[in-house]
Coordinates of N, CA, C and O in Angstrom, one line a residue:
X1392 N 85.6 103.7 141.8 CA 85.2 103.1 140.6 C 85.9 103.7 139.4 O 86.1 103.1 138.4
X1393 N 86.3 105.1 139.6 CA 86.6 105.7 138.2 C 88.5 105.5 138.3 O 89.3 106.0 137.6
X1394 N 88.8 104.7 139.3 CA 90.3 103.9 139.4 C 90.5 103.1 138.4 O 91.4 103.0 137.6
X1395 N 89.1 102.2 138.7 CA 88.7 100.6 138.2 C 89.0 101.2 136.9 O 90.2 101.4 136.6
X1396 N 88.3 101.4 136.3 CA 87.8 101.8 134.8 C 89.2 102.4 134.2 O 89.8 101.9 133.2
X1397 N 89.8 103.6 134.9 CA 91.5 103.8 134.3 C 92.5 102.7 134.5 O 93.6 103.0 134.0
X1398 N 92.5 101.6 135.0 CA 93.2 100.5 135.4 C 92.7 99.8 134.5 O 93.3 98.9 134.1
X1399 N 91.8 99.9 134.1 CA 91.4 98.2 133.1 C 91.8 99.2 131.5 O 92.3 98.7 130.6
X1400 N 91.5 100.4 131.4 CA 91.8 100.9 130.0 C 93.2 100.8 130.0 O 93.7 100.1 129.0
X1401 N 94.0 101.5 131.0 CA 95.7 101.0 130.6 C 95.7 99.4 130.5 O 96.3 98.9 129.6
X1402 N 95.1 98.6 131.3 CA 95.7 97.2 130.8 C 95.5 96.9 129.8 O 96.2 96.0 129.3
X1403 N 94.2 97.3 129.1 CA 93.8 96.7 128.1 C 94.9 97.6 126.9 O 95.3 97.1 125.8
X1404 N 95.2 98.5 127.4 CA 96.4 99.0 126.0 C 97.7 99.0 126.0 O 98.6 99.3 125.2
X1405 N 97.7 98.2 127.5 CA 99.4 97.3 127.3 C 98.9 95.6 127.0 O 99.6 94.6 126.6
X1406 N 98.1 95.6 127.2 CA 98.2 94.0 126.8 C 97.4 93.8 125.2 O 96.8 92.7 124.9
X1407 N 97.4 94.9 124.4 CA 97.1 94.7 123.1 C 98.1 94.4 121.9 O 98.9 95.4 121.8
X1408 N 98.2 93.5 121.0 CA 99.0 92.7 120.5 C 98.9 93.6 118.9 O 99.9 93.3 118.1
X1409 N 98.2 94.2 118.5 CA 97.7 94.3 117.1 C 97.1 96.0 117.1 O 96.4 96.6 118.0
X1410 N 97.4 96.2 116.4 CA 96.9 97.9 115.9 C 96.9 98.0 114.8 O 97.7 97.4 114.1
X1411 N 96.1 98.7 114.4 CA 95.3 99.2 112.6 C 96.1 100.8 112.4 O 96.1 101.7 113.3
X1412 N 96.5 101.0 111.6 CA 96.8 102.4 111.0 C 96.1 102.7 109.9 O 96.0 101.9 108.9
X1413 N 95.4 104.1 109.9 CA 94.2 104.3 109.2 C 95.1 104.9 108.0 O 94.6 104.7 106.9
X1414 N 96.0 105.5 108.0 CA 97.1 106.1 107.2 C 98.6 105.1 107.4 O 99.3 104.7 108.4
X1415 N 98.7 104.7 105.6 CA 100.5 103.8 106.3 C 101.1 104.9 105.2 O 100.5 105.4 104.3
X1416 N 102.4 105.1 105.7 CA 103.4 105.6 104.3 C 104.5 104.8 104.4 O 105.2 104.4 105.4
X1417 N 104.5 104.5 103.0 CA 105.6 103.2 102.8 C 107.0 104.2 101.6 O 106.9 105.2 100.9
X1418 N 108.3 103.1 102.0 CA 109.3 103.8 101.3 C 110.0 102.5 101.1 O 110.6 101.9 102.0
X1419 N 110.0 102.2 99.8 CA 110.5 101.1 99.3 C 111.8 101.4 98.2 O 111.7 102.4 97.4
X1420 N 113.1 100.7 98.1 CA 114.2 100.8 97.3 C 114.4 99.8 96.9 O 114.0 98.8 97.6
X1421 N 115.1 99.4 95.6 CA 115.5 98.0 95.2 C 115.7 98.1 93.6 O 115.9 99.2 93.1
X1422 N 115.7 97.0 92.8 CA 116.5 96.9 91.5 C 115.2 96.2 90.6 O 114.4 95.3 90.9
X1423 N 115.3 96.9 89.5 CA 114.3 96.6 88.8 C 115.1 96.4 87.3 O 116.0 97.0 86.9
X1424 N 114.6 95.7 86.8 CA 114.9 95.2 85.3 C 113.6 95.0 84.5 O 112.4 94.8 84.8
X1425 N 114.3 95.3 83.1 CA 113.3 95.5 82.2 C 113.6 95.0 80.8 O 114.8 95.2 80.5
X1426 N 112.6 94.4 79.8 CA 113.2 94.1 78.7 C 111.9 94.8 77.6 O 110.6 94.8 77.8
X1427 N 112.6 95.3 76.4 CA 111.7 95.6 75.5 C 111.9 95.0 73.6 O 112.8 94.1 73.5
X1428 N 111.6 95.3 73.1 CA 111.6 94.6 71.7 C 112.4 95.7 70.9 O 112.0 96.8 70.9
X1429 N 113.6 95.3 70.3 CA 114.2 96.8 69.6 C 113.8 96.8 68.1 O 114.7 97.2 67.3
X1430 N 112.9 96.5 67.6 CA 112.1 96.7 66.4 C 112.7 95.9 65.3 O 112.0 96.0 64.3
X1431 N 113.5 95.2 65.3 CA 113.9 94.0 64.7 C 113.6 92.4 64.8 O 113.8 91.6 64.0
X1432 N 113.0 92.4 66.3 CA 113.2 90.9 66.2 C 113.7 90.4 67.4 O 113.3 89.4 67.9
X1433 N 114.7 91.2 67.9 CA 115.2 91.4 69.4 C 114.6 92.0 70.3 O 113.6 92.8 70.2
X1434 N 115.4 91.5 71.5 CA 115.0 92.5 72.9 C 116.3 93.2 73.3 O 117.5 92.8 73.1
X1435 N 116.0 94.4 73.8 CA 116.9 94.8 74.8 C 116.7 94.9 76.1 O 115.5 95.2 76.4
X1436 N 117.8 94.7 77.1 CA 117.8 94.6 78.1 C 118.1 95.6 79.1 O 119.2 96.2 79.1
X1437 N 117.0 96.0 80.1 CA 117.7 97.1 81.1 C 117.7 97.0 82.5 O 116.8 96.2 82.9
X1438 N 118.3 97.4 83.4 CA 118.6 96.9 84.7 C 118.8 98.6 85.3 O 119.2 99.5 84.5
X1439 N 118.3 98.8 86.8 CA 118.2 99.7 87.2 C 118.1 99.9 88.6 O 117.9 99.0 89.3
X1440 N 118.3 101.3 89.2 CA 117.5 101.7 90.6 C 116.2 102.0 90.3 O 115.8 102.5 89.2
X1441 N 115.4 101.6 91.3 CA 113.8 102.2 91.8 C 113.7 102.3 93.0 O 113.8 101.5 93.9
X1442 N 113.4 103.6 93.2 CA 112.6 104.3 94.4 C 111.2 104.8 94.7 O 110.7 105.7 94.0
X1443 N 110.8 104.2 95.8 CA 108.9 104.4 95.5 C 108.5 104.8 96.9 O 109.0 104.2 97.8
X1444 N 107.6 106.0 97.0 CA 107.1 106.3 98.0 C 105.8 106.2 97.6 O 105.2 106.6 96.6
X1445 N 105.2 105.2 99.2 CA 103.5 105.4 98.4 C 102.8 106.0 100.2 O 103.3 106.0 101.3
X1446 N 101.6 106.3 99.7 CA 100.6 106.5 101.1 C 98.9 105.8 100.7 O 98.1 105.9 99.8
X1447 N 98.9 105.2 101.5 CA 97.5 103.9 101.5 C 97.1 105.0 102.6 O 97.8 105.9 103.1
X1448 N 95.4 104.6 102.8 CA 94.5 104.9 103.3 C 93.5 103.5 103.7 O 93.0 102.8 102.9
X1449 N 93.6 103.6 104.7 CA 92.7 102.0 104.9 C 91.4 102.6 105.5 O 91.6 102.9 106.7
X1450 N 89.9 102.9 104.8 CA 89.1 103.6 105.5 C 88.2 102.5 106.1 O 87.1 102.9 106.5
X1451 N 88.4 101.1 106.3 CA 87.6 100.3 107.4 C 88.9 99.9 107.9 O 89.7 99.5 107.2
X1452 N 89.0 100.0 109.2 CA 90.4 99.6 109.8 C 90.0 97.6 109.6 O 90.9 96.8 109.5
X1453 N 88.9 97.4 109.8 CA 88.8 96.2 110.4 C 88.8 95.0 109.1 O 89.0 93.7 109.0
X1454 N 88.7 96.1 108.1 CA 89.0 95.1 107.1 C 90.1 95.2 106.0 O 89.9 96.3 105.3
X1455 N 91.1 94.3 105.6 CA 92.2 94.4 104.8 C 92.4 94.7 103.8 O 92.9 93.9 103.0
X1456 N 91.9 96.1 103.2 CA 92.2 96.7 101.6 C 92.4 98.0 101.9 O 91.5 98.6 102.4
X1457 N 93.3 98.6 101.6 CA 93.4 99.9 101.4 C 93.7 100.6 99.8 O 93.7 100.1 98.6
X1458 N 93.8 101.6 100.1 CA 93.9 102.6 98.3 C 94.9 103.2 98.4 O 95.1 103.6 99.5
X1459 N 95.8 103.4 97.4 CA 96.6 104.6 97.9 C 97.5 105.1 96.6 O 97.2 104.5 95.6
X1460 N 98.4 106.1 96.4 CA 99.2 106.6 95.3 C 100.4 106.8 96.1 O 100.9 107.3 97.1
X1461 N 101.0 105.7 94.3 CA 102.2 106.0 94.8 C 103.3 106.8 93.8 O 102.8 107.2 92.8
X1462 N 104.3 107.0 93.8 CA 105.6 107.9 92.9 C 106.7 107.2 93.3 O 107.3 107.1 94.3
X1463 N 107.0 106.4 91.9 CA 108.3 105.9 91.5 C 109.5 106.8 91.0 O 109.1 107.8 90.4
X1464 N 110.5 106.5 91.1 CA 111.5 107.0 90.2 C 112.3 105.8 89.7 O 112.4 104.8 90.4
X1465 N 112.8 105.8 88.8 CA 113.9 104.8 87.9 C 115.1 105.3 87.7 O 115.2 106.4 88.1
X1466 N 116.0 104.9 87.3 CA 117.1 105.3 86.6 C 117.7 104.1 86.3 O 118.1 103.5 87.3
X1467 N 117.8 103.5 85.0 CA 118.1 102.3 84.4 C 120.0 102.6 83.7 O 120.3 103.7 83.1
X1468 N 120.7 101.8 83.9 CA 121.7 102.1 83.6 C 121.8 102.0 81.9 O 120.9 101.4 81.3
X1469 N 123.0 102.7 81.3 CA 123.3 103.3 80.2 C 123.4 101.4 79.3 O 123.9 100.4 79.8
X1470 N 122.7 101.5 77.8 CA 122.9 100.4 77.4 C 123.6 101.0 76.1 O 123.8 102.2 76.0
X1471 N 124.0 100.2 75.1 CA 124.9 100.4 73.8 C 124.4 101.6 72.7 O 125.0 102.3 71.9
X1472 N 123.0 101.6 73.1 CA 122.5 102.2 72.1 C 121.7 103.5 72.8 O 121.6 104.4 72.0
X1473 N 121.1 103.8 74.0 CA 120.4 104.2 74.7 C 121.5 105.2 76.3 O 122.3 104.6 77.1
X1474 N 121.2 106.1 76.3 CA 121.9 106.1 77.9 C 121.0 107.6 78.6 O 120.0 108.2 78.0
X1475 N 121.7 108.0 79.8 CA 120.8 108.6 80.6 C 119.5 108.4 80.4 O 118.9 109.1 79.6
X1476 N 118.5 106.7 81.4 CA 117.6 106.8 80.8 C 116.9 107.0 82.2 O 117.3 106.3 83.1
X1477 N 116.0 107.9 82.5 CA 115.5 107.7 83.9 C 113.9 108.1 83.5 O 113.3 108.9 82.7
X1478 N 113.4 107.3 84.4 CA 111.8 107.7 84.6 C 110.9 107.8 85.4 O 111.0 106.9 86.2
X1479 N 109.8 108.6 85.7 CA 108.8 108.5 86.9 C 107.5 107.8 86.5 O 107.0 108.0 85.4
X1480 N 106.9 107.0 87.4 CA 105.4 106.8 87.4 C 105.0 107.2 88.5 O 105.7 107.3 89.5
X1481 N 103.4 107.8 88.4 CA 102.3 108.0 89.1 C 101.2 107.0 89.2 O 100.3 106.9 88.4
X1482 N 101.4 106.4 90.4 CA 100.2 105.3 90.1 C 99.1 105.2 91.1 O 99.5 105.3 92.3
X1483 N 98.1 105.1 91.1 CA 96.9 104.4 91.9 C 96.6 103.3 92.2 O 96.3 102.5 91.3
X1484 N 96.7 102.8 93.6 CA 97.1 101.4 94.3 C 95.8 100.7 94.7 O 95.0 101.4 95.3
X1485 N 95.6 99.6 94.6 CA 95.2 98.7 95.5 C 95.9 97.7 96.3 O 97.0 97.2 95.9
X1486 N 95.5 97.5 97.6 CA 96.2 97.0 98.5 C 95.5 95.9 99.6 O 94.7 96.3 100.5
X1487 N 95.7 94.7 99.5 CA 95.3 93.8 100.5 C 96.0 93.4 101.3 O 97.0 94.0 101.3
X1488 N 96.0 92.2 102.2 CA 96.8 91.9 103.1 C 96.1 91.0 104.2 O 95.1 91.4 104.7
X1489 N 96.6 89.8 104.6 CA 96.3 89.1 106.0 C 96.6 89.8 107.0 O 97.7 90.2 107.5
X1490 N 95.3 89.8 107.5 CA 95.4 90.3 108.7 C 96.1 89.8 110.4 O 96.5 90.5 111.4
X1491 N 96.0 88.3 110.1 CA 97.0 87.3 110.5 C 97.9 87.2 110.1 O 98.0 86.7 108.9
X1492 N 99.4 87.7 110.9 CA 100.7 87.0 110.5 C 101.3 86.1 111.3 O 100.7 85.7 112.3
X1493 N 102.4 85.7 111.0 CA 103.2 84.3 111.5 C 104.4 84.8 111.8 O 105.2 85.3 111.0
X1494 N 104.5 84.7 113.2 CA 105.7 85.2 113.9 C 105.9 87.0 113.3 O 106.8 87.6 112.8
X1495 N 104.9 87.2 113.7 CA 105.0 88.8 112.9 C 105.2 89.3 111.2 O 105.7 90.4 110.8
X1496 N 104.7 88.5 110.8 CA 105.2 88.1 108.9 C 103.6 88.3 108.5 O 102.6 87.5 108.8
X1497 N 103.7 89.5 107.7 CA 102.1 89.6 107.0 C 101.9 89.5 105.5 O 101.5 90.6 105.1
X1498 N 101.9 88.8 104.7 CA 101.8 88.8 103.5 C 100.3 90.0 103.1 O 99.2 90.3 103.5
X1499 N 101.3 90.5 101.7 CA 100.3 91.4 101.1 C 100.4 91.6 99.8 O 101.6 91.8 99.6
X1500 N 99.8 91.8 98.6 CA 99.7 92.1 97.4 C 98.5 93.8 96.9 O 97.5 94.5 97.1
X1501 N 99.6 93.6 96.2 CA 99.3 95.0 95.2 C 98.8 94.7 93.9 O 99.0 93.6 93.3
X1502 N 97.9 95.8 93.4 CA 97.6 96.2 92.2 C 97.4 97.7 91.4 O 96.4 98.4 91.3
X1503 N 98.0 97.8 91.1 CA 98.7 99.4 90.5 C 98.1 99.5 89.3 O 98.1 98.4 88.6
X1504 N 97.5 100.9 88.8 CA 97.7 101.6 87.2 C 98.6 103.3 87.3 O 98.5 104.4 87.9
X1505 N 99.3 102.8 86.4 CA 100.3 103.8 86.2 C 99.3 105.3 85.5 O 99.1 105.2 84.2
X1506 N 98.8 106.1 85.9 CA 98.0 107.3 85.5 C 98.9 108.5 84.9 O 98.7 109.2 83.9
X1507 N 100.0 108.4 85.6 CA 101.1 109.2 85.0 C 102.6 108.7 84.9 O 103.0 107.7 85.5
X1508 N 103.5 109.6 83.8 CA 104.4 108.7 84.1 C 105.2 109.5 82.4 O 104.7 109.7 81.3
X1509 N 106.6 109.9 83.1 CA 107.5 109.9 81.8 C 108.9 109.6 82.1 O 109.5 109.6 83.2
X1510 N 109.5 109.1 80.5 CA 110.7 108.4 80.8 C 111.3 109.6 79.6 O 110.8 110.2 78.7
X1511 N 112.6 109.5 80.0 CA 113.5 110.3 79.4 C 114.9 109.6 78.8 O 115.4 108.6 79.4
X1512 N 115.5 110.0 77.9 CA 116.9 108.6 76.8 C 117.3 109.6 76.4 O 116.6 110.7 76.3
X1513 N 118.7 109.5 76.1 CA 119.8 109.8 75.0 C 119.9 108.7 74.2 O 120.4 107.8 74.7
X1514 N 119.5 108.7 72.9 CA 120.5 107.5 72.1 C 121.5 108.3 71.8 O 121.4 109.5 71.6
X1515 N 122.8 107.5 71.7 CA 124.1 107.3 71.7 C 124.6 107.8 70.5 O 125.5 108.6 70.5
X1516 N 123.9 107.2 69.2 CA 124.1 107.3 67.8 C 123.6 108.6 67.5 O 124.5 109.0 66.8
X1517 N 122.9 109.3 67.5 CA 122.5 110.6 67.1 C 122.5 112.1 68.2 O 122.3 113.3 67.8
X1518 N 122.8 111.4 69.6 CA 122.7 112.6 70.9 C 121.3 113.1 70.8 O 121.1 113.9 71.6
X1519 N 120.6 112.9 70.3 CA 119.2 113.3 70.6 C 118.6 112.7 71.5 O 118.6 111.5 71.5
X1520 N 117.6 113.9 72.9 CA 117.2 113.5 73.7 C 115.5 113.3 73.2 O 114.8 114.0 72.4
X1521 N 115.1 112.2 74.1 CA 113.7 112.3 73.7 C 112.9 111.7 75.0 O 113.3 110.7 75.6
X1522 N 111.9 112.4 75.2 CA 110.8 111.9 76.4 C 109.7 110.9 75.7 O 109.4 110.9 74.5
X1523 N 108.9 110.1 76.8 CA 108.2 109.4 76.5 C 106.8 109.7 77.4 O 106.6 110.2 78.5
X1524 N 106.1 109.3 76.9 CA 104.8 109.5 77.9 C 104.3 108.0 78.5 O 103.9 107.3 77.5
X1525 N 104.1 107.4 79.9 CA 104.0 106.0 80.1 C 102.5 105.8 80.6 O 101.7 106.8 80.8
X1526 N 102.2 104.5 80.7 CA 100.9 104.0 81.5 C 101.4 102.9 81.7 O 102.6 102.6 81.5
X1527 N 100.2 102.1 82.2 CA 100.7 100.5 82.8 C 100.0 99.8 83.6 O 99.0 100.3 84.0
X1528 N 100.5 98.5 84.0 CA 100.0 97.8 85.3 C 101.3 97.5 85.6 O 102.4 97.2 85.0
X1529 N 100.8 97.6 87.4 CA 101.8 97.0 88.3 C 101.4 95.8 89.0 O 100.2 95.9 89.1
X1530 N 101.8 94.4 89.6 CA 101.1 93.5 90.4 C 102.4 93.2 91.2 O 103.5 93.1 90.7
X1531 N 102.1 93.2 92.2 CA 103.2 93.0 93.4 C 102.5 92.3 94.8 O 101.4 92.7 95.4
X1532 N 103.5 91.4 95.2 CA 102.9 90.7 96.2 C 104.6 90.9 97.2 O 105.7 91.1 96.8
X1533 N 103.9 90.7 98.6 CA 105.3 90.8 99.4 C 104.8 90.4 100.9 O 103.8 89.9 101.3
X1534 N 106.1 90.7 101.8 CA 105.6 90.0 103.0 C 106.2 91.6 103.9 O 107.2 92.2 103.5
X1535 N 105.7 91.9 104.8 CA 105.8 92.9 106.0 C 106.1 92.1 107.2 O 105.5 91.1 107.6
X1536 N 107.1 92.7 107.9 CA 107.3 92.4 109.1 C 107.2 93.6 110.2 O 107.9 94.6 110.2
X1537 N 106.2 93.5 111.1 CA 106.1 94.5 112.4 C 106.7 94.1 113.5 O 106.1 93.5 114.4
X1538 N 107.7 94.5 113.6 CA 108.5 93.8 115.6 C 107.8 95.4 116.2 O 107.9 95.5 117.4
X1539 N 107.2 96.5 115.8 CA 106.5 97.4 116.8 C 105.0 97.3 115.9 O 104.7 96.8 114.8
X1540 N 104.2 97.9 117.0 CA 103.0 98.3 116.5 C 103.2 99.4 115.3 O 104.2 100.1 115.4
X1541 N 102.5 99.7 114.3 CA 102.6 100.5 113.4 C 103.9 101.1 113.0 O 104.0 102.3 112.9
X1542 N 104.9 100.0 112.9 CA 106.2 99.8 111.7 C 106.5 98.8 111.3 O 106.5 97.8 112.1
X1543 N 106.7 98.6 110.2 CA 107.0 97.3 109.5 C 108.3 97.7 108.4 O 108.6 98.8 107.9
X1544 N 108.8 96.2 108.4 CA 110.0 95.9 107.3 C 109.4 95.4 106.2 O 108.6 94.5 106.4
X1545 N 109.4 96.0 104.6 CA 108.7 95.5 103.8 C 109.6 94.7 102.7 O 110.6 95.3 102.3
X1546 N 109.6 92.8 101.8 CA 109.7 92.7 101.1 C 109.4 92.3 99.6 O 109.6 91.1 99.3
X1547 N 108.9 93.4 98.7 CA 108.3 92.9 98.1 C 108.9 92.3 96.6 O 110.1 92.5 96.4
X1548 N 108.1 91.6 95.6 CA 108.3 91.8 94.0 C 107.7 92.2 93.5 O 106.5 92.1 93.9
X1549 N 107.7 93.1 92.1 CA 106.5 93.2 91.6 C 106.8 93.3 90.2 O 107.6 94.0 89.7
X1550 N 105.7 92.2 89.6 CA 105.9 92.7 87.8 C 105.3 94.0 87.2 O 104.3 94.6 87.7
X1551 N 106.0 94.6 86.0 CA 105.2 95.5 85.4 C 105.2 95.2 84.1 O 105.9 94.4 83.6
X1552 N 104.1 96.2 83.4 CA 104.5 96.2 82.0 C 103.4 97.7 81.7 O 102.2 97.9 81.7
X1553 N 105.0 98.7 81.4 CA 104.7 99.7 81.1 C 104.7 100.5 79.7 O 105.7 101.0 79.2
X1554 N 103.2 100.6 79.3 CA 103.5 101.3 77.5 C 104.2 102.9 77.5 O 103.8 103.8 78.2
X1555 N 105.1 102.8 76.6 CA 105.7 103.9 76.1 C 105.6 104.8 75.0 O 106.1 104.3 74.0
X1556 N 105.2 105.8 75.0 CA 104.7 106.2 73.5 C 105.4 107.3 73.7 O 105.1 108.3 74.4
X1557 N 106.7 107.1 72.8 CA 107.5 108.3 72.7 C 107.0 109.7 72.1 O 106.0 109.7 71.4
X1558 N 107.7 111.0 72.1 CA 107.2 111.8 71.6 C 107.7 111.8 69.6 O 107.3 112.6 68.7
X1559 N 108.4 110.7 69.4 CA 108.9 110.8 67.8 C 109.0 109.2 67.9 O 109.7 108.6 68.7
X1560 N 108.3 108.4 67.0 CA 108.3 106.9 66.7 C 107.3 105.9 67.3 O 106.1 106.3 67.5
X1561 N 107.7 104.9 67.5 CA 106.4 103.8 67.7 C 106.6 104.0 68.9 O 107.6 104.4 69.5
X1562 N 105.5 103.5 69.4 CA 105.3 103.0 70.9 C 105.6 101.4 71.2 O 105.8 100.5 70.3
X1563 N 105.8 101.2 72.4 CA 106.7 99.6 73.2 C 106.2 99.5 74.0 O 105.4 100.4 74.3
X1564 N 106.4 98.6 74.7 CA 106.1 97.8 76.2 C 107.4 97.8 76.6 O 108.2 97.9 75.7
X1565 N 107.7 97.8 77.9 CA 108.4 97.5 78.9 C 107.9 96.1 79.9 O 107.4 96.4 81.0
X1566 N 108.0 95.3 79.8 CA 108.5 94.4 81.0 C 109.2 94.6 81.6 O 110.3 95.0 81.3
X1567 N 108.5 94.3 83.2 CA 109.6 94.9 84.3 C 109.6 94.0 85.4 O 108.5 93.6 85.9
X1568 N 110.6 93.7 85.9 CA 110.6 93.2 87.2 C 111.3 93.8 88.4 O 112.5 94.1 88.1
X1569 N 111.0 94.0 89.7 CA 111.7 94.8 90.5 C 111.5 94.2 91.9 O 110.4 93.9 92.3
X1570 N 112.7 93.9 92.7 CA 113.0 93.6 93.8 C 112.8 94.4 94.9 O 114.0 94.2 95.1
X1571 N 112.5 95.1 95.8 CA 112.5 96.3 96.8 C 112.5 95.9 98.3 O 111.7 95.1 98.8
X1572 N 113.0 96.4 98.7 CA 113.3 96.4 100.1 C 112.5 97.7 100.7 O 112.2 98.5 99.8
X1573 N 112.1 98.2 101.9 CA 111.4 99.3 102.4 C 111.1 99.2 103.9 O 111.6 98.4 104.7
X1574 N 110.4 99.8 104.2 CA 109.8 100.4 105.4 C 108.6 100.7 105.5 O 108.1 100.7 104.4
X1575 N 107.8 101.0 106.6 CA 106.4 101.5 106.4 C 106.0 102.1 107.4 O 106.8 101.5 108.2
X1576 N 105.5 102.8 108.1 CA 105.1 103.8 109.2 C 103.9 103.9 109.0 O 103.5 104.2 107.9
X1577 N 102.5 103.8 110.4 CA 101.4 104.1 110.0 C 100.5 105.1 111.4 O 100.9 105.2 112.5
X1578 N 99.6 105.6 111.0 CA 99.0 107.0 111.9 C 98.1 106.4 112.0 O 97.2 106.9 112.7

């Protein structure tokens, strides 16, 4: 009898299609652009790297939302007026997702607030460096692919718009849009 019972538990865990990870850590890369208002009347334009590591927590496996924090970095390439501009956010995630995918294809969306976060510039015309202190929302929707249990290919978009209140002058918005490619691993 105690054969039976180890024979039906292995089959049942080779013939299972679907697994929950109660812990995912995701590592996402890609290009992000941004435009802001240069106090005239105009915008300026910025284009960039972004790198984001986040860790979700899904504490009902059986249902599709998890929480989690994530850490961006930026580095926006040098514009006419502005250069070495790089920045980090700290953000706290919301995270949903179908639990049904299509040919292995899981759509999922995000919702982020940026809690921490500073950006760093040289303007060009004076060499003075100056930091900024940031907040924000993030919304990002994307699609995951798993060809294993508990790894997936991630591709997402996601808009932002992040306030900046420098340490000398007015504060701005950032609009942002960012393309990312990634990975995901879950425990």
């Amino acid at each position: 009898m105690r054969f039976l019972h180890v024979l039906t538990l292995l089959a049942a865990m080779m013939m299972s299609s679907q697994s929950f990870a109660l812990i995912e850590g995701q590592l996402l890369i890609g290009q992000r652009s941004a435009s802001t208002g240069d106090g005239a009347g105009g915008t300026i334009d910025y284009s960039g790297m972004e790198n984001k590591i986040s860790v979700y927590l899904d504490p009902i496996p059986l249902i599709p939302v998890g929480f989690g924090l994530t850490m961006a970095s930026i580095a926006f390439d040098d514009t006419d007026a502005v250069k070495d501009i790089k920045g980090t956010e700290t953000s706290l995630d919301l995270t949903a997702w179908l639990p049904l995918g299509i040919a292995g294809f899981k759509p999922y969306a995000k919702i982020a607030y940026i809690v921490s976060g500073e950006y760093s510039f040289t303007d060009i015309a004076s060499g003075i460096s100056s930091d900024s202190k940031t907040s924000g929302t993030k919304f990002a929707a994307g699609v995951k692919y798993s060809p294993l249990p508990l790894v997936g290919f991630m591709l997402e978009v996601e808009k932002s718009s992040v306030e900046i209140e420098p340490d000398t002058g007015t504060s701005s918005t950032l609009d942002g849009l960012g393309v990312l490619l990634g990975a995901s691993v879950g425990i």
